[in-house]
Short mmCIF file of C-alpha atoms in Angstrom, two decimals:
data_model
loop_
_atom_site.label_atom_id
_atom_site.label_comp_id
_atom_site.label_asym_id
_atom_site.label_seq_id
_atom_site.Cartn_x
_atom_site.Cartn_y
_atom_site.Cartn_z
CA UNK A 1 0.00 0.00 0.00
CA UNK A 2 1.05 3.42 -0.65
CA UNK A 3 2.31 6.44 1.54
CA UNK A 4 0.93 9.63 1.67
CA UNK A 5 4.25 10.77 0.65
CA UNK A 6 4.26 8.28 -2.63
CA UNK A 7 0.96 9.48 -3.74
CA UNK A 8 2.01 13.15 -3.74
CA UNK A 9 5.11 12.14 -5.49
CA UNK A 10 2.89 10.29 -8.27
CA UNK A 11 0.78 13.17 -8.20
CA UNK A 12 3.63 16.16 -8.48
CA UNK A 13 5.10 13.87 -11.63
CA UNK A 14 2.14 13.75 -13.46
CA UNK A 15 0.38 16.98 -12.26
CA UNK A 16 -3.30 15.41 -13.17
CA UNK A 17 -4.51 11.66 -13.13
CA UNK A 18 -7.39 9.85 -11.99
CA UNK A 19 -7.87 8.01 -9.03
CA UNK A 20 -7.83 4.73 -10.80
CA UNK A 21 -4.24 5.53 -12.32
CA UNK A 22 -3.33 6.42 -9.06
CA UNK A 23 -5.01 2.79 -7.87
CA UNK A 24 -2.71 1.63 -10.43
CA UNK A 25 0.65 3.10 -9.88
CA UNK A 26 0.68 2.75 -6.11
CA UNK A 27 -0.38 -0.71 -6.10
CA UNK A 28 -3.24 -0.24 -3.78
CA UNK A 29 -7.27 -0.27 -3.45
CA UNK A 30 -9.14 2.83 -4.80
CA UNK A 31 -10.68 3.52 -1.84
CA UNK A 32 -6.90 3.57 0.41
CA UNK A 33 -6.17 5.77 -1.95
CA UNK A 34 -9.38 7.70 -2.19
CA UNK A 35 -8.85 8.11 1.87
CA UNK A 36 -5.39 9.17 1.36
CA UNK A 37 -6.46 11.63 -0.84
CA UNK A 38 -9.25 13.48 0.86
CA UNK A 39 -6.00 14.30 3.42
CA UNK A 40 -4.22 16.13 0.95
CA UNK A 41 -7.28 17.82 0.35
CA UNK A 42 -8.10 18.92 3.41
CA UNK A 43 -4.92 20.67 4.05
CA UNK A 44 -5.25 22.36 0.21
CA UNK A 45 -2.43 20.42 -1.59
CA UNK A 46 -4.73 18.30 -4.12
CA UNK A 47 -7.63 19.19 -5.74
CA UNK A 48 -10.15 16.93 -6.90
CA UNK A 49 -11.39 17.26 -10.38
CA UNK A 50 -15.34 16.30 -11.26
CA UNK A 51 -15.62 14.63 -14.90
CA UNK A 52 -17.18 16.82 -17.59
CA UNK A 53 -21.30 16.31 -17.76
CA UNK A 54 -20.82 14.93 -21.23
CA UNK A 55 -18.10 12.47 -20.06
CA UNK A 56 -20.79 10.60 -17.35
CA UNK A 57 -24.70 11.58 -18.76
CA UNK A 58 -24.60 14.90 -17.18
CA UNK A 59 -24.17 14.34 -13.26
CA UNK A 60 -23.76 17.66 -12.87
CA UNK A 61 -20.16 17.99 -10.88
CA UNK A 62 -21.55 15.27 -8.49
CA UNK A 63 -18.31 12.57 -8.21
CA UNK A 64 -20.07 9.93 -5.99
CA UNK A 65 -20.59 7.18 -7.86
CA UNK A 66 -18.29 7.77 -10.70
CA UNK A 67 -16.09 5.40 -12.23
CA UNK A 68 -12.31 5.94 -10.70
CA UNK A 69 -11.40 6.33 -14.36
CA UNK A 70 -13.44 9.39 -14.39
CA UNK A 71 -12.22 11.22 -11.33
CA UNK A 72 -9.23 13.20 -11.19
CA UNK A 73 -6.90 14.77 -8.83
CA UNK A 74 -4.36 17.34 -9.43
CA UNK A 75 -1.61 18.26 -7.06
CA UNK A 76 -1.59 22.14 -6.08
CA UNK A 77 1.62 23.86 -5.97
CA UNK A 78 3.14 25.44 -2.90
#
């Protein structure tokens, strides 16, 4: 399982990339890394990026229950 640390790394590399990518690279469960996340987002270093309406039927900006593929995160710069 990831680190905090090796998520933000991932993140900083690649700027943008969705939660399953981020599943993926750290070679752990989308919602470890979905709880990771939402730590890095509470102290304003990663943003969380809803899918476009077109992308998921038109949801709207809602991302519970989208696919990880169609969630991203981006890491925001000091």
């Amino acid at each position: 399982m990831a680190s905090l640390s090796q998520l933000r790394d991932i993140l900083r590399r690649q700027e943008r990339t969705s939660l399953q990518s981020l599943s993926l690279q750290s070679s752990s469960e989308v919602s470890a890394v979905e709880a990771m996340l939402r730590v890095w987002e509470h102290k304003g270093r990663v943003r969380r990026i809803a899918p476009a309406e077109a992308a998921c039927g038109g949801c709207g900006g809602c991302v519970r229950g989208c696919s990880p593929a169609q969630v991203f995160f981006e890491w925001v710069e000091d």
